[in-house]
Each structure stands twice: as C-alpha cells, then as structure tokens.
Amino acid sequence: MTARLGIVGSPVAHSLSPAIQGAALRAAGVDATYERWETPLDDLPARVASLRERDCLGANVTIPHKQAVLSLLDDVAPLAAGIGAVNTIVNDGGRLAGHNTDGGGFVAALEEAGFTPSGKRFLLVGAGGAARGIAFALRHAGADIAISNRTPERAQALAGAVRARAVPFAASPAPYDCVVNCTSAGMHGSGAETVLPVDPAASDPGALIVDIVYAPEETPLLRAARAAGRPVLRGLPMLIHQGALAFELWTGRPAPLDAMREAARAALSRNEP
C-alpha cells in the first residue's frame, strides 16, 4: 500500500516541500507520495482527522495553521509546546503527535556550515513564528540571544519566553557573533526587496550574517553582507534540514540530504522570476 504525506496550509501552491520530500522518498526507497493539501481554516479539523487514516504517515503544517493545529492533536512534543507551533505531524497508529523542526533545522544548518551556536552571541531580527522557533532551539543549544523587532512589545514577549534580551530595532549589530534575519524582508513578493532589516557593514568583521529567506537564494541582505566582507548563510539549508528532520520522524530512516538539496535547487530555479 502506497502511503500518503502532504503539506497542510493555505496557500501551498508554491511550497518547495513536495519537490524536496518527493525526492527524499524516492531516494530512500519509501513507497509514499507527498502532496499539496490546500486547507482553508474551516476545513482544518477534517483535514487533520484524515491524517489518522492507516495509509497516512503524517504531514507538514505551514501558515496559517501552525498554532491552530495544536488543539487537534493527541500529543505535542515539549519543544513544539514551548514554541506554541507545530510544523510536522506524525501518525502513530491513529494517534497524532505534533513536532516543530524549524529551529532544529536552523541549528543543523549552522552546524553544517561549521558554526557551533553554544556560547555564541546571536541577534535575531524579527519576533514572529520563525524567530520563535529559532530562539527556542538556540536557547536549547546554549546560545546567548538578543531580539529586535519593529514592535518592541513583540520582542519583549519573545525575549521573556526564551530568557533572552530585547534590544531596540535600531540597535547596532556590532556585539554579535551571528545576525539572523527572521523577517520576510527580501523575499520575492514581500514588497520589501530593497529594504535591509539590518546593516551588515555595521556588524563585527567576523560576524556570520544569516537570512532565513530562501527565495531568492541571494537576498539583498546577503549581497550587502558579501560586499562588506562578512561570511553568510542562506536560507535554503534551514529549509532542507527542517525537512530532513520531518522525514526522519515519519520514516525512521536517515534523510537523503543530497537528493533533497538537488531537488530544492532545481525547484527554485524553475520558480525564479
């Protein structure tokens, strides 16, 4: 029996997950398909209930449902409960367990790039869902974290949740070992393609500049960081590693990272404007 997986959200038409996970399933020899499951909010309870069927391994969850699914699950992993958001659901014999692999994927991408977060000073720019997942994972990894946001109250709320510091949005990035853009600035279609969330030239000369935006791969922030001579990390590795962690939760097998990277870059190249 061919098993089913998919991504639950709205919209999901442009998600890279079907390409990435489809390639992973083929490379690992798993008899399963991965589909786009467009799901308006009113249809979410029925969609989640369908994940309990015997042929379903689980699903990814994306905007706007990462928080709404929590009440529909049987179990939620401690990290996901702390974050207050789920991006991966696993069907275990009809019981649904929620996980969050976003932050773990970010830390894995850092470590793959040779940057160990323990003891390092991080500035997260933004305080939305992505920043929340990353902040919790970095705290678990032993990092020192500061958070800035255009709305100071949001930065303060997240900082309080992860025992971090809230700093002004215009604060200098100079004291930090790593500066992470957790906003949508620079994303295709965001309307903010030329706005830099932080000035990389003002950072420490050895600071790693990270942009979690993966489309385009080379964002305005990363171009400015390269021009200033700073090391950079793109958003695509985080996407691949969070997908790899989800794959392992569903299948119990090591994720075929090379196949996932190749599929992600091929999908991005097809979607380039």
PDB file of C-alpha atoms in Angstrom:
ATOM      1  CA  MET A   1       0.000   0.000   0.000  1.00  0.00           C
ATOM      2  CA  THR A   2       1.400   3.366  -1.031  1.00  0.00           C
ATOM      3  CA  ALA A   3       1.473   5.697   1.964  1.00  0.00           C
ATOM      4  CA  ARG A   4       0.489   9.372   1.909  1.00  0.00           C
ATOM      5  CA  LEU A   5       2.164  12.532   3.147  1.00  0.00           C
ATOM      6  CA  GLY A   6       1.428  16.154   2.388  1.00  0.00           C
ATOM      7  CA  ILE A   7       1.640  19.770   3.394  1.00  0.00           C
ATOM      8  CA  VAL A   8      -1.342  21.399   5.100  1.00  0.00           C
ATOM      9  CA  GLY A   9      -1.758  25.155   4.779  1.00  0.00           C
ATOM     10  CA  SER A  10      -3.163  27.977   2.690  1.00  0.00           C
ATOM     11  CA  PRO A  11      -1.727  28.809   0.265  1.00  0.00           C
ATOM     12  CA  VAL A  12       0.538  25.851  -0.535  1.00  0.00           C
ATOM     13  CA  ALA A  13       0.761  26.163  -4.327  1.00  0.00           C
ATOM     14  CA  HIS A  14       4.332  27.477  -4.259  1.00  0.00           C
ATOM     15  CA  SER A  15       5.683  25.251  -1.485  1.00  0.00           C
ATOM     16  CA  LEU A  16       9.004  23.544  -2.213  1.00  0.00           C
ATOM     17  CA  SER A  17       8.187  20.717   0.204  1.00  0.00           C
ATOM     18  CA  PRO A  18       6.585  18.404  -2.408  1.00  0.00           C
ATOM     19  CA  ALA A  19       9.725  18.571  -4.557  1.00  0.00           C
ATOM     20  CA  ILE A  20      12.084  18.125  -1.604  1.00  0.00           C
ATOM     21  CA  GLN A  21      10.165  15.371   0.163  1.00  0.00           C
ATOM     22  CA  GLY A  22       9.231  13.601  -3.060  1.00  0.00           C
ATOM     23  CA  ALA A  23      12.924  13.369  -3.953  1.00  0.00           C
ATOM     24  CA  ALA A  24      13.739  12.135  -0.447  1.00  0.00           C
ATOM     25  CA  LEU A  25      11.095   9.406  -0.586  1.00  0.00           C
ATOM     26  CA  ARG A  26      12.347   8.193  -3.967  1.00  0.00           C
ATOM     27  CA  ALA A  27      15.997   8.268  -2.918  1.00  0.00           C
ATOM     28  CA  ALA A  28      15.266   6.332   0.278  1.00  0.00           C
ATOM     29  CA  GLY A  29      13.013   3.817  -1.464  1.00  0.00           C
ATOM     30  CA  VAL A  30       9.952   4.694   0.615  1.00  0.00           C
ATOM     31  CA  ASP A  31       6.649   3.795  -1.069  1.00  0.00           C
ATOM     32  CA  ALA A  32       4.844   7.059  -0.370  1.00  0.00           C
ATOM     33  CA  THR A  33       3.608  10.167  -2.117  1.00  0.00           C
ATOM     34  CA  TYR A  34       3.811  13.769  -0.903  1.00  0.00           C
ATOM     35  CA  GLU A  35       1.017  16.130  -1.948  1.00  0.00           C
ATOM     36  CA  ARG A  36      -0.160  19.717  -1.560  1.00  0.00           C
ATOM     37  CA  TRP A  37      -3.229  19.817   0.679  1.00  0.00           C
ATOM     38  CA  GLU A  38      -4.711  23.297   0.338  1.00  0.00           C
ATOM     39  CA  THR A  39      -6.708  23.735   3.533  1.00  0.00           C
ATOM     40  CA  PRO A  40      -8.835  26.770   4.448  1.00  0.00           C
ATOM     41  CA  LEU A  41      -9.190  27.296   8.191  1.00  0.00           C
ATOM     42  CA  ASP A  42     -12.764  25.982   8.275  1.00  0.00           C
ATOM     43  CA  ASP A  43     -11.561  22.697   6.758  1.00  0.00           C
ATOM     44  CA  LEU A  44      -8.646  22.203   9.158  1.00  0.00           C
ATOM     45  CA  PRO A  45     -10.359  19.861  11.665  1.00  0.00           C
ATOM     46  CA  ALA A  46     -11.469  17.495   8.903  1.00  0.00           C
ATOM     47  CA  ARG A  47      -8.058  17.612   7.250  1.00  0.00           C
ATOM     48  CA  VAL A  48      -6.260  16.789  10.484  1.00  0.00           C
ATOM     49  CA  ALA A  49      -8.722  13.975  11.210  1.00  0.00           C
ATOM     50  CA  SER A  50      -7.890  12.467   7.810  1.00  0.00           C
ATOM     51  CA  LEU A  51      -4.258  12.155   8.887  1.00  0.00           C
ATOM     52  CA  ARG A  52      -5.314   9.347  11.249  1.00  0.00           C
ATOM     53  CA  GLU A  53      -6.078   7.010   8.331  1.00  0.00           C
ATOM     54  CA  ARG A  54      -3.908   3.899   8.075  1.00  0.00           C
ATOM     55  CA  ASP A  55      -2.272   4.887   4.793  1.00  0.00           C
ATOM     56  CA  CYS A  56      -1.178   8.325   6.068  1.00  0.00           C
ATOM     57  CA  LEU A  57       2.250   8.784   7.657  1.00  0.00           C
ATOM     58  CA  GLY A  58       1.573  12.400   8.627  1.00  0.00           C
ATOM     59  CA  ALA A  59       2.010  15.890   7.271  1.00  0.00           C
ATOM     60  CA  ASN A  60       3.851  19.163   7.318  1.00  0.00           C
ATOM     61  CA  VAL A  61       1.944  22.213   8.528  1.00  0.00           C
ATOM     62  CA  THR A  62       2.550  25.712   7.237  1.00  0.00           C
ATOM     63  CA  ILE A  63       0.922  29.132   7.513  1.00  0.00           C
ATOM     64  CA  PRO A  64      -1.616  29.928   8.800  1.00  0.00           C
ATOM     65  CA  HIS A  65      -2.215  26.682  10.725  1.00  0.00           C
ATOM     66  CA  LYS A  66       0.922  26.047  12.819  1.00  0.00           C
ATOM     67  CA  GLN A  67      -0.787  27.200  16.005  1.00  0.00           C
ATOM     68  CA  ALA A  68      -4.365  26.195  15.200  1.00  0.00           C
ATOM     69  CA  VAL A  69      -3.467  22.502  14.838  1.00  0.00           C
ATOM     70  CA  LEU A  70      -2.264  22.212  18.439  1.00  0.00           C
ATOM     71  CA  SER A  71      -5.751  21.615  19.862  1.00  0.00           C
ATOM     72  CA  LEU A  72      -6.467  18.939  17.235  1.00  0.00           C
ATOM     73  CA  LEU A  73      -3.554  16.654  18.173  1.00  0.00           C
ATOM     74  CA  ASP A  74      -3.218  13.864  20.743  1.00  0.00           C
ATOM     75  CA  ASP A  75       0.367  14.648  21.746  1.00  0.00           C
ATOM     76  CA  VAL A  76       2.705  17.616  21.289  1.00  0.00           C
ATOM     77  CA  ALA A  77       6.470  17.308  21.742  1.00  0.00           C
ATOM     78  CA  PRO A  78       7.869  19.520  24.530  1.00  0.00           C
ATOM     79  CA  LEU A  79       9.805  21.795  22.159  1.00  0.00           C
ATOM     80  CA  ALA A  80       6.757  22.344  19.945  1.00  0.00           C
ATOM     81  CA  ALA A  81       4.626  23.004  23.022  1.00  0.00           C
ATOM     82  CA  GLY A  82       7.117  25.594  24.255  1.00  0.00           C
ATOM     83  CA  ILE A  83       7.237  27.287  20.877  1.00  0.00           C
ATOM     84  CA  GLY A  84       3.458  27.107  20.600  1.00  0.00           C
ATOM     85  CA  ALA A  85       3.574  25.943  16.994  1.00  0.00           C
ATOM     86  CA  VAL A  86       3.695  22.657  15.074  1.00  0.00           C
ATOM     87  CA  ASN A  87       5.140  22.191  11.592  1.00  0.00           C
ATOM     88  CA  THR A  88       5.213  18.383  11.489  1.00  0.00           C
ATOM     89  CA  ILE A  89       2.533  15.851  12.403  1.00  0.00           C
ATOM     90  CA  VAL A  90       3.277  12.133  12.761  1.00  0.00           C
ATOM     91  CA  ASN A  91       0.537   9.488  12.597  1.00  0.00           C
ATOM     92  CA  ASP A  92       1.412   6.765  15.110  1.00  0.00           C
ATOM     93  CA  GLY A  93      -1.264   4.108  14.780  1.00  0.00           C
ATOM     94  CA  GLY A  94      -4.063   6.647  14.627  1.00  0.00           C
ATOM     95  CA  ARG A  95      -2.640   8.951  17.298  1.00  0.00           C
ATOM     96  CA  LEU A  96      -1.324  12.264  16.042  1.00  0.00           C
ATOM     97  CA  ALA A  97       1.845  13.769  17.516  1.00  0.00           C
ATOM     98  CA  GLY A  98       2.971  17.317  16.774  1.00  0.00           C
ATOM     99  CA  HIS A  99       6.591  18.404  16.395  1.00  0.00           C
ATOM    100  CA  ASN A 100       8.453  21.554  15.404  1.00  0.00           C
ATOM    101  CA  THR A 101      11.562  21.061  13.256  1.00  0.00           C
ATOM    102  CA  ASP A 102      12.058  24.692  12.194  1.00  0.00           C
ATOM    103  CA  GLY A 103      14.507  25.610  14.957  1.00  0.00           C
ATOM    104  CA  GLY A 104      16.276  22.266  14.805  1.00  0.00           C
ATOM    105  CA  GLY A 105      16.695  22.724  11.068  1.00  0.00           C
ATOM    106  CA  PHE A 106      18.236  26.143  11.648  1.00  0.00           C
ATOM    107  CA  VAL A 107      20.736  24.803  14.185  1.00  0.00           C
ATOM    108  CA  ALA A 108      21.611  21.889  11.871  1.00  0.00           C
ATOM    109  CA  ALA A 109      22.244  24.350   9.028  1.00  0.00           C
ATOM    110  CA  LEU A 110      24.545  26.392  11.269  1.00  0.00           C
ATOM    111  CA  GLU A 111      26.493  23.331  12.336  1.00  0.00           C
ATOM    112  CA  GLU A 112      26.774  22.100   8.749  1.00  0.00           C
ATOM    113  CA  ALA A 113      28.357  25.470   7.946  1.00  0.00           C
ATOM    114  CA  GLY A 114      30.882  24.967  10.761  1.00  0.00           C
ATOM    115  CA  PHE A 115      29.259  27.441  13.162  1.00  0.00           C
ATOM    116  CA  THR A 116      28.545  25.960  16.603  1.00  0.00           C
ATOM    117  CA  PRO A 117      25.904  28.042  18.432  1.00  0.00           C
ATOM    118  CA  SER A 118      26.874  27.127  22.003  1.00  0.00           C
ATOM    119  CA  GLY A 119      28.290  30.178  23.777  1.00  0.00           C
ATOM    120  CA  LYS A 120      27.831  32.421  20.734  1.00  0.00           C
ATOM    121  CA  ARG A 121      26.007  35.763  20.784  1.00  0.00           C
ATOM    122  CA  PHE A 122      23.020  35.963  18.409  1.00  0.00           C
ATOM    123  CA  LEU A 123      20.913  38.894  17.274  1.00  0.00           C
ATOM    124  CA  LEU A 124      17.542  37.799  15.880  1.00  0.00           C
ATOM    125  CA  VAL A 125      15.807  40.474  13.817  1.00  0.00           C
ATOM    126  CA  GLY A 126      12.074  39.818  13.960  1.00  0.00           C
ATOM    127  CA  ALA A 127       9.841  38.237  16.573  1.00  0.00           C
ATOM    128  CA  GLY A 128       7.303  36.234  14.553  1.00  0.00           C
ATOM    129  CA  GLY A 129       6.784  32.495  14.311  1.00  0.00           C
ATOM    130  CA  ALA A 130      10.080  31.780  12.570  1.00  0.00           C
ATOM    131  CA  ALA A 131      12.044  33.781  15.130  1.00  0.00           C
ATOM    132  CA  ARG A 132      10.233  31.976  17.950  1.00  0.00           C
ATOM    133  CA  GLY A 133      11.208  28.513  16.695  1.00  0.00           C
ATOM    134  CA  ILE A 134      14.796  29.583  16.099  1.00  0.00           C
ATOM    135  CA  ALA A 135      15.063  31.297  19.503  1.00  0.00           C
ATOM    136  CA  PHE A 136      13.888  28.214  21.395  1.00  0.00           C
ATOM    137  CA  ALA A 137      16.316  25.957  19.500  1.00  0.00           C
ATOM    138  CA  LEU A 138      19.227  28.348  20.009  1.00  0.00           C
ATOM    139  CA  ARG A 139      18.472  28.599  23.727  1.00  0.00           C
ATOM    140  CA  HIS A 140      18.448  24.791  23.930  1.00  0.00           C
ATOM    141  CA  ALA A 141      21.818  24.781  22.105  1.00  0.00           C
ATOM    142  CA  GLY A 142      23.370  27.107  24.681  1.00  0.00           C
ATOM    143  CA  ALA A 143      23.427  30.372  22.724  1.00  0.00           C
ATOM    144  CA  ASP A 144      23.161  33.903  24.115  1.00  0.00           C
ATOM    145  CA  ILE A 145      20.251  35.650  22.370  1.00  0.00           C
ATOM    146  CA  ALA A 146      19.098  39.214  21.766  1.00  0.00           C
ATOM    147  CA  ILE A 147      15.897  40.006  19.854  1.00  0.00           C
ATOM    148  CA  SER A 148      14.891  43.147  17.996  1.00  0.00           C
ATOM    149  CA  ASN A 149      11.587  43.941  16.317  1.00  0.00           C
ATOM    150  CA  ARG A 150       9.832  46.969  14.865  1.00  0.00           C
ATOM    151  CA  THR A 151       7.174  46.469  17.524  1.00  0.00           C
ATOM    152  CA  PRO A 152       9.159  46.463  20.787  1.00  0.00           C
ATOM    153  CA  GLU A 153       6.426  44.670  22.731  1.00  0.00           C
ATOM    154  CA  ARG A 154       6.725  41.618  20.484  1.00  0.00           C
ATOM    155  CA  ALA A 155      10.487  41.489  21.002  1.00  0.00           C
ATOM    156  CA  GLN A 156       9.982  41.770  24.750  1.00  0.00           C
ATOM    157  CA  ALA A 157       7.385  38.992  24.786  1.00  0.00           C
ATOM    158  CA  LEU A 158       9.608  36.567  22.878  1.00  0.00           C
ATOM    159  CA  ALA A 159      12.657  37.511  24.923  1.00  0.00           C
ATOM    160  CA  GLY A 160      10.740  36.754  28.095  1.00  0.00           C
ATOM    161  CA  ALA A 161       9.672  33.352  26.773  1.00  0.00           C
ATOM    162  CA  VAL A 162      13.230  32.211  25.986  1.00  0.00           C
ATOM    163  CA  ARG A 163      15.214  34.061  28.674  1.00  0.00           C
ATOM    164  CA  ALA A 164      16.752  36.390  26.095  1.00  0.00           C
ATOM    165  CA  ARG A 165      17.185  40.176  25.878  1.00  0.00           C
ATOM    166  CA  ALA A 166      15.039  42.556  23.885  1.00  0.00           C
ATOM    167  CA  VAL A 167      17.042  45.327  22.207  1.00  0.00           C
ATOM    168  CA  PRO A 168      15.910  48.362  20.166  1.00  0.00           C
ATOM    169  CA  PHE A 169      15.188  47.742  16.493  1.00  0.00           C
ATOM    170  CA  ALA A 170      17.917  50.204  15.513  1.00  0.00           C
ATOM    171  CA  ALA A 171      20.471  48.601  17.854  1.00  0.00           C
ATOM    172  CA  SER A 172      23.940  48.072  16.419  1.00  0.00           C
ATOM    173  CA  PRO A 173      24.720  44.515  15.263  1.00  0.00           C
ATOM    174  CA  ALA A 174      28.368  45.017  16.268  1.00  0.00           C
ATOM    175  CA  PRO A 175      28.442  42.988  19.526  1.00  0.00           C
ATOM    176  CA  TYR A 176      27.140  39.752  17.992  1.00  0.00           C
ATOM    177  CA  ASP A 177      28.769  36.656  16.530  1.00  0.00           C
ATOM    178  CA  CYS A 178      25.749  35.937  14.323  1.00  0.00           C
ATOM    179  CA  VAL A 179      22.968  38.166  12.988  1.00  0.00           C
ATOM    180  CA  VAL A 180      19.821  36.426  11.708  1.00  0.00           C
ATOM    181  CA  ASN A 181      17.086  37.988   9.595  1.00  0.00           C
ATOM    182  CA  CYS A 182      13.864  36.291  10.720  1.00  0.00           C
ATOM    183  CA  THR A 183      11.615  38.704   8.804  1.00  0.00           C
ATOM    184  CA  SER A 184      10.233  38.465   5.270  1.00  0.00           C
ATOM    185  CA  ALA A 185      12.308  41.446   4.097  1.00  0.00           C
ATOM    186  CA  GLY A 186      13.968  40.460   0.839  1.00  0.00           C
ATOM    187  CA  MET A 187      11.518  37.687  -0.019  1.00  0.00           C
ATOM    188  CA  HIS A 188      10.107  37.509  -3.543  1.00  0.00           C
ATOM    189  CA  GLY A 189       6.767  39.272  -3.476  1.00  0.00           C
ATOM    190  CA  SER A 190       7.213  40.714   0.007  1.00  0.00           C
ATOM    191  CA  GLY A 191       7.205  44.279  -1.274  1.00  0.00           C
ATOM    192  CA  ALA A 192      10.392  44.886   0.685  1.00  0.00           C
ATOM    193  CA  GLU A 193      13.025  43.528  -1.680  1.00  0.00           C
ATOM    194  CA  THR A 194      15.341  46.513  -1.245  1.00  0.00           C
ATOM    195  CA  VAL A 195      14.885  47.114   2.492  1.00  0.00           C
ATOM    196  CA  LEU A 196      17.682  45.772   4.692  1.00  0.00           C
ATOM    197  CA  PRO A 197      16.497  44.580   8.115  1.00  0.00           C
ATOM    198  CA  VAL A 198      19.975  45.336   9.494  1.00  0.00           C
ATOM    199  CA  ASP A 199      23.171  46.900   8.123  1.00  0.00           C
ATOM    200  CA  PRO A 200      25.735  44.089   7.841  1.00  0.00           C
ATOM    201  CA  ALA A 201      28.559  46.593   7.372  1.00  0.00           C
ATOM    202  CA  ALA A 202      27.982  47.704  10.972  1.00  0.00           C
ATOM    203  CA  SER A 203      28.478  44.184  12.333  1.00  0.00           C
ATOM    204  CA  ASP A 204      31.679  42.705  13.703  1.00  0.00           C
ATOM    205  CA  PRO A 205      34.042  41.817  10.803  1.00  0.00           C
ATOM    206  CA  GLY A 206      33.806  38.110  11.635  1.00  0.00           C
ATOM    207  CA  ALA A 207      30.056  38.002  12.271  1.00  0.00           C
ATOM    208  CA  LEU A 208      28.038  35.420  10.357  1.00  0.00           C
ATOM    209  CA  ILE A 209      25.066  37.017   8.558  1.00  0.00           C
ATOM    210  CA  VAL A 210      22.112  34.664   8.077  1.00  0.00           C
ATOM    211  CA  ASP A 211      18.921  35.209   6.109  1.00  0.00           C
ATOM    212  CA  ILE A 212      16.219  32.571   6.555  1.00  0.00           C
ATOM    213  CA  VAL A 213      14.533  33.776   3.352  1.00  0.00           C
ATOM    214  CA  TYR A 214      15.257  31.118   0.690  1.00  0.00           C
ATOM    215  CA  ALA A 215      13.632  32.690  -2.387  1.00  0.00           C
ATOM    216  CA  PRO A 216      15.613  34.350  -3.785  1.00  0.00           C
ATOM    217  CA  GLU A 217      18.656  32.415  -2.585  1.00  0.00           C
ATOM    218  CA  GLU A 218      20.787  35.585  -2.696  1.00  0.00           C
ATOM    219  CA  THR A 219      18.780  38.231  -0.830  1.00  0.00           C
ATOM    220  CA  PRO A 220      19.653  41.947  -0.664  1.00  0.00           C
ATOM    221  CA  LEU A 221      20.903  41.406   2.903  1.00  0.00           C
ATOM    222  CA  LEU A 222      23.275  38.641   1.829  1.00  0.00           C
ATOM    223  CA  ARG A 223      24.558  40.679  -1.121  1.00  0.00           C
ATOM    224  CA  ALA A 224      25.251  43.595   1.209  1.00  0.00           C
ATOM    225  CA  ALA A 225      26.972  41.273   3.673  1.00  0.00           C
ATOM    226  CA  ARG A 226      29.218  39.822   0.976  1.00  0.00           C
ATOM    227  CA  ALA A 227      30.066  43.338  -0.209  1.00  0.00           C
ATOM    228  CA  ALA A 228      31.068  44.170   3.369  1.00  0.00           C
ATOM    229  CA  GLY A 229      33.265  41.077   3.542  1.00  0.00           C
ATOM    230  CA  ARG A 230      31.090  39.171   6.022  1.00  0.00           C
ATOM    231  CA  PRO A 231      30.525  35.398   5.917  1.00  0.00           C
ATOM    232  CA  VAL A 232      26.939  34.486   5.042  1.00  0.00           C
ATOM    233  CA  LEU A 233      24.491  31.603   5.308  1.00  0.00           C
ATOM    234  CA  ARG A 234      21.486  31.351   3.004  1.00  0.00           C
ATOM    235  CA  GLY A 235      18.002  30.256   3.980  1.00  0.00           C
ATOM    236  CA  LEU A 236      17.831  27.119   1.835  1.00  0.00           C
ATOM    237  CA  PRO A 237      19.929  24.907   4.158  1.00  0.00           C
ATOM    238  CA  MET A 238      17.497  25.592   7.011  1.00  0.00           C
ATOM    239  CA  LEU A 239      14.562  24.591   4.810  1.00  0.00           C
ATOM    240  CA  ILE A 240      16.312  21.376   3.785  1.00  0.00           C
ATOM    241  CA  HIS A 241      17.337  20.424   7.320  1.00  0.00           C
ATOM    242  CA  GLN A 242      13.917  21.072   8.841  1.00  0.00           C
ATOM    243  CA  GLY A 243      12.502  18.890   6.074  1.00  0.00           C
ATOM    244  CA  ALA A 244      15.118  16.233   6.801  1.00  0.00           C
ATOM    245  CA  LEU A 245      14.142  16.125  10.470  1.00  0.00           C
ATOM    246  CA  ALA A 246      10.487  15.737   9.465  1.00  0.00           C
ATOM    247  CA  PHE A 247      11.381  12.950   7.021  1.00  0.00           C
ATOM    248  CA  GLU A 248      13.173  11.059   9.794  1.00  0.00           C
ATOM    249  CA  LEU A 249      10.191  11.446  12.139  1.00  0.00           C
ATOM    250  CA  TRP A 250       7.838   9.987   9.516  1.00  0.00           C
ATOM    251  CA  THR A 251      10.018   7.167   8.225  1.00  0.00           C
ATOM    252  CA  GLY A 252      12.562   6.335  10.929  1.00  0.00           C
ATOM    253  CA  ARG A 253      15.255   6.477   8.231  1.00  0.00           C
ATOM    254  CA  PRO A 254      18.183   8.865   7.712  1.00  0.00           C
ATOM    255  CA  ALA A 255      17.226  11.664   5.344  1.00  0.00           C
ATOM    256  CA  PRO A 256      18.942  11.627   1.913  1.00  0.00           C
ATOM    257  CA  LEU A 257      20.233  15.197   2.187  1.00  0.00           C
ATOM    258  CA  ASP A 258      21.996  15.299  -1.188  1.00  0.00           C
ATOM    259  CA  ALA A 259      18.822  14.341  -3.041  1.00  0.00           C
ATOM    260  CA  MET A 260      16.841  16.921  -1.071  1.00  0.00           C
ATOM    261  CA  ARG A 261      19.352  19.697  -1.845  1.00  0.00           C
ATOM    262  CA  GLU A 262      19.360  18.875  -5.553  1.00  0.00           C
ATOM    263  CA  ALA A 263      15.563  18.854  -5.716  1.00  0.00           C
ATOM    264  CA  ALA A 264      15.271  22.140  -3.802  1.00  0.00           C
ATOM    265  CA  ARG A 265      17.698  23.973  -6.085  1.00  0.00           C
ATOM    266  CA  ALA A 266      16.017  22.559  -9.199  1.00  0.00           C
ATOM    267  CA  ALA A 267      12.609  23.684  -7.909  1.00  0.00           C
ATOM    268  CA  LEU A 268      13.925  27.142  -7.060  1.00  0.00           C
ATOM    269  CA  SER A 269      15.459  27.559 -10.485  1.00  0.00           C
ATOM    270  CA  ARG A 270      12.118  26.725 -12.108  1.00  0.00           C
ATOM    271  CA  ASN A 271      10.369  29.330  -9.969  1.00  0.00           C
ATOM    272  CA  GLU A 272      12.856  32.167 -10.496  1.00  0.00           C
ATOM    273  CA  PRO A 273      11.082  35.238 -11.903  1.00  0.00           C
TER     274      PRO A 273
END
